[in-house]
mmCIF file of C-alpha atoms in Angstrom:
data_model
loop_
_atom_site.group_PDB
_atom_site.id
_atom_site.type_symbol
_atom_site.label_atom_id
_atom_site.label_comp_id
_atom_site.label_asym_id
_atom_site.label_seq_id
_atom_site.Cartn_x
_atom_site.Cartn_y
_atom_site.Cartn_z
ATOM 1 C CA MET A 1 0.000 0.000 0.000
ATOM 2 C CA ASP A 2 1.192 3.468 -0.809
ATOM 3 C CA TRP A 3 0.718 6.476 1.449
ATOM 4 C CA GLN A 4 -2.157 7.936 -0.594
ATOM 5 C CA THR A 5 -4.245 4.807 -0.150
ATOM 6 C CA ILE A 6 -3.595 4.824 3.587
ATOM 7 C CA VAL A 7 -4.551 8.513 3.895
ATOM 8 C CA PHE A 8 -7.784 8.041 1.921
ATOM 9 C CA GLU A 9 -8.722 5.001 4.015
ATOM 10 C CA VAL A 10 -8.131 6.823 7.298
ATOM 11 C CA ILE A 11 -9.683 10.158 6.236
ATOM 12 C CA ASP A 12 -12.924 9.763 4.341
ATOM 13 C CA MET A 13 -13.009 12.410 1.615
ATOM 14 C CA ARG A 14 -16.759 12.272 1.052
ATOM 15 C CA SER A 15 -18.525 15.463 2.113
ATOM 16 C CA PHE A 16 -21.103 14.272 4.631
ATOM 17 C CA SER A 17 -18.746 11.940 6.468
ATOM 18 C CA ASN A 18 -16.018 14.567 6.689
ATOM 19 C CA LEU A 19 -15.669 16.303 10.052
ATOM 20 C CA TRP A 20 -14.572 19.561 8.375
ATOM 21 C CA PHE A 21 -17.909 19.857 6.585
ATOM 22 C CA TRP A 22 -19.801 19.719 9.889
ATOM 23 C CA ILE A 23 -17.397 22.180 11.509
ATOM 24 C CA ALA A 24 -17.886 24.562 8.570
ATOM 25 C CA LEU A 25 -21.669 24.196 8.881
ATOM 26 C CA ALA A 26 -21.582 25.012 12.608
ATOM 27 C CA VAL A 27 -19.224 27.983 12.160
ATOM 28 C CA MET A 28 -21.285 29.341 9.264
ATOM 29 C CA TRP A 29 -24.547 29.353 11.242
ATOM 30 C CA SER A 30 -22.872 30.593 14.404
ATOM 31 C CA SER A 31 -21.419 33.529 12.482
ATOM 32 C CA ALA A 32 -24.695 34.207 10.667
ATOM 33 C CA SER A 33 -26.607 34.461 13.929
ATOM 34 C CA HIS A 34 -23.925 36.555 15.641
ATOM 35 C CA TRP A 35 -23.325 39.044 12.818
ATOM 36 C CA VAL A 36 -26.867 40.242 12.091
ATOM 37 C CA MET A 37 -26.670 42.418 8.962
ATOM 38 C CA GLY A 38 -22.978 42.981 9.631
ATOM 39 C CA VAL A 39 -23.591 44.162 13.208
ATOM 40 C CA PRO A 40 -22.320 41.972 16.063
ATOM 41 C CA PHE A 41 -25.266 40.986 18.219
ATOM 42 C CA ASP A 42 -23.463 41.814 21.461
ATOM 43 C CA MET A 43 -23.621 45.428 20.287
ATOM 44 C CA VAL A 44 -27.428 45.134 20.097
ATOM 45 C CA THR A 45 -27.697 43.721 23.617
ATOM 46 C CA ARG A 46 -25.314 46.362 24.974
ATOM 47 C CA ALA A 47 -27.395 49.116 23.355
ATOM 48 C CA ARG A 48 -30.539 47.694 24.969
ATOM 49 C CA ARG A 49 -28.932 47.481 28.422
ATOM 50 C CA GLN A 50 -26.842 50.637 28.562
ATOM 51 C CA GLY A 51 -28.515 53.063 26.159
ATOM 52 C CA GLY A 52 -26.803 56.405 25.475
ATOM 53 C CA GLN A 53 -23.570 56.081 23.528
ATOM 54 C CA ALA A 54 -24.091 52.339 22.939
ATOM 55 C CA GLU A 55 -27.424 53.112 21.218
ATOM 56 C CA ALA A 56 -25.792 55.816 19.107
ATOM 57 C CA ASP A 57 -23.018 53.394 18.107
ATOM 58 C CA LEU A 58 -25.602 50.782 17.175
ATOM 59 C CA ALA A 59 -27.553 53.279 15.072
ATOM 60 C CA ASP A 60 -24.360 54.348 13.262
ATOM 61 C CA MET A 61 -23.273 50.762 12.621
ATOM 62 C CA VAL A 62 -26.710 49.759 11.352
ATOM 63 C CA ARG A 63 -26.898 52.844 9.123
ATOM 64 C CA ILE A 64 -23.498 52.093 7.594
ATOM 65 C CA ASN A 65 -24.282 48.420 6.961
ATOM 66 C CA CYS A 66 -27.796 49.110 5.666
ATOM 67 C CA ASN A 67 -26.469 51.691 3.222
ATOM 68 C CA ARG A 68 -23.801 49.212 2.136
ATOM 69 C CA LEU A 69 -26.329 46.412 1.553
ATOM 70 C CA LEU A 70 -28.746 48.700 -0.257
ATOM 71 C CA TYR A 71 -25.938 50.042 -2.467
ATOM 72 C CA ILE A 72 -24.876 46.519 -3.400
ATOM 73 C CA ALA A 73 -28.491 45.546 -4.111
ATOM 74 C CA GLY A 74 -29.087 48.686 -6.153
ATOM 75 C CA VAL A 75 -25.934 48.569 -8.228
ATOM 76 C CA SER A 76 -25.557 44.866 -8.886
ATOM 77 C CA GLY A 77 -28.761 43.317 -7.563
ATOM 78 C CA LEU A 78 -29.954 41.901 -10.874
ATOM 79 C CA ILE A 79 -26.542 40.452 -11.686
ATOM 80 C CA LEU A 80 -26.272 38.973 -8.177
ATOM 81 C CA ILE A 81 -29.720 37.367 -8.438
ATOM 82 C CA ALA A 82 -28.868 35.886 -11.843
ATOM 83 C CA ALA A 83 -25.455 34.596 -10.724
ATOM 84 C CA ILE A 84 -26.713 33.157 -7.430
ATOM 85 C CA SER A 85 -29.679 31.543 -9.184
ATOM 86 C CA PHE A 86 -27.391 30.015 -11.808
ATOM 87 C CA ILE A 87 -24.948 28.684 -9.217
ATOM 88 C CA LEU A 88 -27.667 27.277 -6.950
ATOM 89 C CA THR A 89 -29.441 25.657 -9.912
ATOM 90 C CA MET A 90 -26.169 24.172 -11.152
ATOM 91 C CA LEU A 91 -25.365 22.814 -7.686
ATOM 92 C CA GLY A 92 -28.890 21.460 -7.268
ATOM 93 C CA VAL A 93 -28.877 19.666 -10.612
ATOM 94 C CA LEU A 94 -25.354 18.313 -10.178
ATOM 95 C CA GLY A 95 -26.052 17.269 -6.616
ATOM 96 C CA PHE A 96 -29.498 15.788 -6.736
ATOM 97 C CA ALA A 97 -29.987 14.766 -10.379
ATOM 98 C CA TYR A 98 -26.418 13.572 -11.042
ATOM 99 C CA LYS A 99 -25.720 12.457 -7.447
ATOM 100 C CA VAL A 100 -22.525 14.489 -6.932
ATOM 101 C CA GLU A 101 -22.147 14.523 -3.142
ATOM 102 C CA PHE A 102 -19.872 17.560 -3.031
ATOM 103 C CA ALA A 103 -22.448 19.598 -4.982
ATOM 104 C CA GLN A 104 -25.158 18.415 -2.564
ATOM 105 C CA ALA A 105 -23.077 19.575 0.401
ATOM 106 C CA VAL A 106 -22.324 22.989 -1.103
ATOM 107 C CA PHE A 107 -25.988 23.424 -2.084
ATOM 108 C CA LEU A 108 -27.116 22.623 1.472
ATOM 109 C CA LEU A 109 -24.698 25.295 2.723
ATOM 110 C CA ALA A 110 -25.401 27.951 0.082
ATOM 111 C CA PHE A 111 -29.183 27.796 -0.416
ATOM 112 C CA PRO A 112 -30.174 28.795 3.143
ATOM 113 C CA MET A 113 -27.517 31.515 3.178
ATOM 114 C CA ALA A 114 -29.022 32.949 -0.021
ATOM 115 C CA ILE A 115 -32.349 33.140 1.824
ATOM 116 C CA VAL A 116 -30.642 34.890 4.757
ATOM 117 C CA PHE A 117 -29.010 37.365 2.354
ATOM 118 C CA GLY A 118 -32.386 38.158 0.809
ATOM 119 C CA LEU A 119 -33.947 38.654 4.231
ATOM 120 C CA SER A 120 -31.087 40.958 5.208
ATOM 121 C CA ILE A 121 -31.688 43.121 2.150
ATOM 122 C CA ARG A 122 -35.409 43.232 2.948
ATOM 123 C CA THR A 123 -34.651 44.260 6.536
ATOM 124 C CA ALA A 124 -32.181 46.911 5.324
ATOM 125 C CA ARG A 125 -34.856 48.370 3.041
ATOM 126 C CA ARG A 126 -37.302 48.415 5.943
ATOM 127 C CA ILE A 127 -34.798 50.185 8.200
ATOM 128 C CA GLY A 128 -33.931 52.685 5.467
ATOM 129 C CA ALA A 129 -37.574 53.481 4.741
ATOM 130 C CA GLN A 130 -38.659 53.891 8.368
ATOM 131 C CA GLN A 131 -35.630 55.769 9.788
ATOM 132 C CA MET A 132 -35.990 53.809 13.044
ATOM 133 C CA GLN A 133 -34.933 54.919 16.489
ATOM 134 C CA PRO A 134 -32.259 52.835 18.313
ATOM 135 C CA GLU A 135 -34.777 50.937 20.491
ATOM 136 C CA GLY A 136 -36.774 50.027 17.377
ATOM 137 C CA LEU A 137 -33.554 48.955 15.662
ATOM 138 C CA ALA A 138 -32.703 46.636 18.538
ATOM 139 C CA LYS A 139 -36.129 44.984 18.368
ATOM 140 C CA LEU A 140 -35.985 44.613 14.604
ATOM 141 C CA LEU A 141 -32.458 43.185 14.655
ATOM 142 C CA THR A 142 -33.467 40.770 17.432
ATOM 143 C CA ARG A 143 -36.428 39.559 15.353
ATOM 144 C CA HIS A 144 -34.174 39.275 12.307
ATOM 145 C CA ARG A 145 -31.713 37.216 14.343
ATOM 146 C CA ILE A 146 -34.470 34.870 15.520
ATOM 147 C CA VAL A 147 -35.537 34.294 11.918
ATOM 148 C CA ILE A 148 -31.922 33.592 10.945
ATOM 149 C CA GLN A 149 -31.601 31.130 13.823
ATOM 150 C CA ALA A 150 -34.824 29.383 12.775
ATOM 151 C CA ILE A 151 -33.555 29.070 9.204
ATOM 152 C CA GLY A 152 -30.269 27.754 10.609
ATOM 153 C CA MET A 153 -31.996 25.127 12.765
ATOM 154 C CA VAL A 154 -34.079 23.889 9.839
ATOM 155 C CA SER A 155 -31.016 23.916 7.587
ATOM 156 C CA ILE A 156 -28.878 21.981 10.069
ATOM 157 C CA PHE A 157 -31.705 19.480 10.611
ATOM 158 C CA VAL A 158 -32.240 18.906 6.878
ATOM 159 C CA THR A 159 -28.492 18.705 6.231
ATOM 160 C CA ALA A 160 -28.043 16.210 9.083
ATOM 161 C CA LEU A 161 -30.888 14.032 7.798
ATOM 162 C CA TRP A 162 -29.562 14.125 4.245
ATOM 163 C CA GLY A 163 -26.006 13.496 5.443
ATOM 164 C CA MET A 164 -27.091 10.501 7.542
ATOM 165 C CA PHE A 165 -29.038 9.141 4.579
ATOM 166 C CA GLN A 166 -25.997 9.530 2.318
ATOM 167 C CA ASN A 167 -23.649 7.936 4.843
ATOM 168 C CA LEU A 168 -25.989 5.008 5.478
ATOM 169 C CA SER A 169 -26.676 4.409 1.799
ATOM 170 C CA HIS A 170 -22.949 4.641 1.005
ATOM 171 C CA GLY A 171 -22.211 2.187 3.825
ATOM 172 C CA LEU A 172 -24.778 -0.242 2.447
ATOM 173 C CA LEU A 173 -23.349 0.018 -1.075
ATOM 174 C CA VAL A 174 -19.760 -0.558 0.103
ATOM 175 C CA ASN A 175 -20.516 -3.589 2.292
#
């Protein structure tokens, strides 16, 4: 046996049985629920508790990130929608019609994040249109975070079920 065979027997390179995939999934959803629209959520809780300068900082940070998101959506929104749709469709077809496991794994990571990105743009438009006060911003960002966490829980659940199915079916085919 050569060293490559030994490495590939010890470390399974399939997506759903690879520990790095599950670590990446956990880090991705942890980051998505902590950085709500580019604002760290501890800043939201600090603004709610302390008020004053912490609320002003939150309002400034939200304004900057909302303007950034709205600029990106305004300038290249149509191109982004077309490119993301093409990539997600390509991954979906490769993954689920042609049974490419890597494409399935990337699709299960990317599709929910595309939904979160769309919700973030919608929330940014809402904030920009209403010119909210800091206490209203904190409530809205908290609700947005809860929605992101719900999407993350459903995504992790579906990915875990699909990953277990893939691992069990692969194990049955090998043995």
